[in-house]
Coordinates of C-alpha atoms in Angstrom, one line a residue:
M1048 CA 0.9 -7.7 -16.8
K1049 CA 1.9 -10.9 -15.1
L1050 CA 2.4 -9.1 -11.8
L1051 CA -1.1 -7.6 -12.0
F1052 CA -2.6 -11.0 -12.9
N1053 CA -0.8 -12.6 -9.9
L1054 CA -2.0 -9.8 -7.6
V1055 CA -5.6 -10.1 -8.7
F1056 CA -5.6 -13.9 -8.4
L1057 CA -3.9 -13.6 -4.9
F1058 CA -6.6 -11.2 -3.6
I1059 CA -9.5 -13.1 -5.1
F1060 CA -8.2 -16.2 -3.4
V1061 CA -7.7 -14.5 -0.1
F1062 CA -11.0 -12.6 0.1
F1063 CA -13.4 -15.1 -1.3
F1064 CA -12.0 -18.4 -0.1
N1065 CA -9.9 -17.8 3.0
Y1066 CA -11.3 -14.9 4.9
T1067 CA -13.4 -15.8 7.9
G1068 CA -13.1 -12.6 9.9
S1069 CA -12.8 -14.3 13.3
V1070 CA -9.3 -15.6 13.3
A1071 CA -5.9 -14.1 12.3
E1072 CA -4.8 -14.9 8.8
E1073 CA -1.5 -13.8 7.2
L1074 CA -0.6 -13.9 3.5
K1075 CA 2.9 -13.3 2.2
A1076 CA 3.9 -12.9 -1.5
T1077 CA 7.1 -12.1 -3.2
Y1078 CA 7.5 -10.9 -6.8
K1079 CA 10.4 -10.3 -9.1
I1080 CA 9.8 -7.2 -11.2
N1081 CA 11.0 -7.4 -14.7
L1082 CA 10.9 -4.9 -17.6
K1083 CA 11.3 -6.4 -21.0
G1084 CA 13.1 -9.4 -19.5
I1085 CA 15.5 -7.4 -17.3
K1086 CA 15.1 -7.7 -13.6
I1087 CA 14.6 -4.2 -12.0
G1088 CA 13.6 -5.1 -8.5
D1089 CA 11.7 -7.2 -5.9
L1090 CA 8.3 -6.6 -4.3
R1091 CA 7.3 -8.3 -1.0
W1092 CA 3.7 -8.0 0.1
D1093 CA 2.3 -9.1 3.5
L1094 CA -1.4 -8.9 4.4
I1095 CA -2.7 -9.7 7.8
F1096 CA -6.4 -9.9 8.8
E1097 CA -7.6 -10.3 12.4
N1098 CA -11.2 -9.7 13.6
G1099 CA -12.1 -7.2 10.9
V1100 CA -8.8 -5.3 11.1
Y1101 CA -6.2 -5.4 8.4
Q1102 CA -2.6 -4.4 8.0
T1103 CA -0.6 -4.6 4.8
N1104 CA 3.0 -4.0 4.2
I1105 CA 4.7 -3.6 0.9
E1106 CA 8.5 -3.5 0.4
L1107 CA 10.1 -2.5 -2.9
E1108 CA 13.8 -2.8 -3.6
S1109 CA 15.7 -2.2 -6.8
G1110 CA 17.8 -5.1 -8.1
G1111 CA 19.4 -6.5 -11.1
L1112 CA 21.8 -4.8 -13.6
L1113 CA 20.4 -1.3 -13.2
S1114 CA 20.5 -1.3 -9.4
P1115 CA 24.0 0.2 -9.1
I1116 CA 23.0 3.0 -11.4
Y1117 CA 19.6 3.8 -9.7
K1118 CA 19.0 2.4 -6.3
F1119 CA 15.5 2.5 -4.9
E1120 CA 14.0 1.2 -1.6
G1121 CA 10.4 1.8 -0.5
D1122 CA 8.2 0.7 2.4
Y1123 CA 4.5 1.1 2.4
T1124 CA 2.1 0.3 5.3
S1125 CA -1.7 0.6 5.5
K1126 CA -3.8 -0.2 8.5
G1127 CA -7.5 -0.1 9.0
M1128 CA -10.8 -2.0 9.2
K1129 CA -12.7 -4.1 6.8
N1130 CA -16.3 -2.8 7.1
N1131 CA -19.1 -4.1 4.9
N1132 CA -16.5 -5.6 2.5
L1133 CA -14.8 -2.2 2.2
F1134 CA -11.3 -1.4 3.4
V1135 CA -11.5 1.7 5.6
S1136 CA -8.2 3.5 6.2
K1137 CA -7.0 4.5 9.7
F1138 CA -3.2 4.8 9.1
Y1139 CA -0.9 5.0 6.1
K1140 CA 2.9 5.4 5.9
H1141 CA 5.3 5.3 3.1
R1142 CA 9.1 5.8 3.1
W1143 CA 11.2 5.7 0.0
S1144 CA 14.8 6.3 -0.6
T1145 CA 16.9 6.7 -3.8
N1146 CA 20.6 7.5 -4.4
K1147 CA 19.9 11.2 -3.6
K1148 CA 16.8 11.6 -1.6
T1149 CA 14.7 10.0 1.2
R1150 CA 11.1 10.9 1.9
E1151 CA 8.6 9.8 4.5
V1152 CA 4.8 10.5 4.7
V1153 CA 2.5 9.5 7.5
I1154 CA -1.3 9.9 7.2
N1155 CA -3.7 9.4 10.0
F1156 CA -7.3 9.1 9.0
L1157 CA -9.5 10.8 11.6
E1158 CA -13.3 11.1 11.9
L1159 CA -13.0 14.8 11.1
G1160 CA -10.4 14.9 8.4
I1161 CA -6.8 13.6 8.0
K1162 CA -3.5 14.5 9.6
V1163 CA -0.4 14.4 7.4
N1164 CA 3.2 14.5 8.6
Q1165 CA 6.0 14.7 6.0
N1166 CA 9.7 14.5 6.3
P1167 CA 11.3 16.5 4.8
I1168 CA 8.5 19.0 5.2
E1169 CA 6.8 20.2 2.0
K1170 CA 7.9 23.7 1.2
E1171 CA 4.8 24.5 -0.9
N1172 CA 1.6 25.4 1.0
S1173 CA -1.3 22.9 0.8
R1174 CA -3.9 23.8 -1.8
I1175 CA -6.6 21.8 0.0
L1176 CA -8.0 21.9 3.5
L1177 CA -6.9 18.6 5.0
D1178 CA -9.5 18.9 7.8
E1179 CA -12.2 18.7 5.1
L1180 CA -11.0 15.4 3.7
V1181 CA -13.4 12.9 5.2
G1182 CA -14.2 9.4 3.9
F1183 CA -11.0 9.1 1.8
S1184 CA -8.7 6.1 1.7
D1185 CA -5.0 5.6 1.3
P1186 CA -3.5 4.3 -2.0
I1187 CA -3.2 0.7 -0.8
A1188 CA -6.7 0.5 0.6
S1189 CA -8.1 2.1 -2.5
F1190 CA -6.3 -0.5 -4.6
L1191 CA -7.7 -3.3 -2.6
N1192 CA -11.2 -1.8 -2.9
L1193 CA -10.8 -1.6 -6.6
L1194 CA -9.7 -5.2 -6.8
L1195 CA -12.9 -6.1 -5.0
E1196 CA -14.8 -3.6 -7.3
N1197 CA -16.0 -1.4 -4.4
K1198 CA -17.0 1.8 -6.2
S1199 CA -16.6 4.2 -3.2
S1200 CA -12.8 4.1 -3.2

């Protein structure tokens, strides 16, 4: 709950008090993630704005007593434009790695659908037509839009 409160405060501060849209601004935050008082990892979040374009990077890493038992690392990147106070996705990438598995997904948001690349390749056939997915956002942009209460996320 404390992490969520800090994130909400952080983004309210950035978007309502610091963002001018004409100069580059960078915000960095680091959080220690605890579960019932036990450290389970760290989260680093960078957010960059420049001339209506945003890029955000999130890094997660396991830590603390449980880290030797279950190791986790994840990198998440979102790039796009801020248009009419709405984050519009253009590119999303996530890579995560555990003791046994590594996965990477790259999504490009095009005007006529999305293009998804996965490694390792998904064995199951897609149940949706990716070319018909227009106007959707990546998870990070959707979260930022929800923080700003943009209903079209």
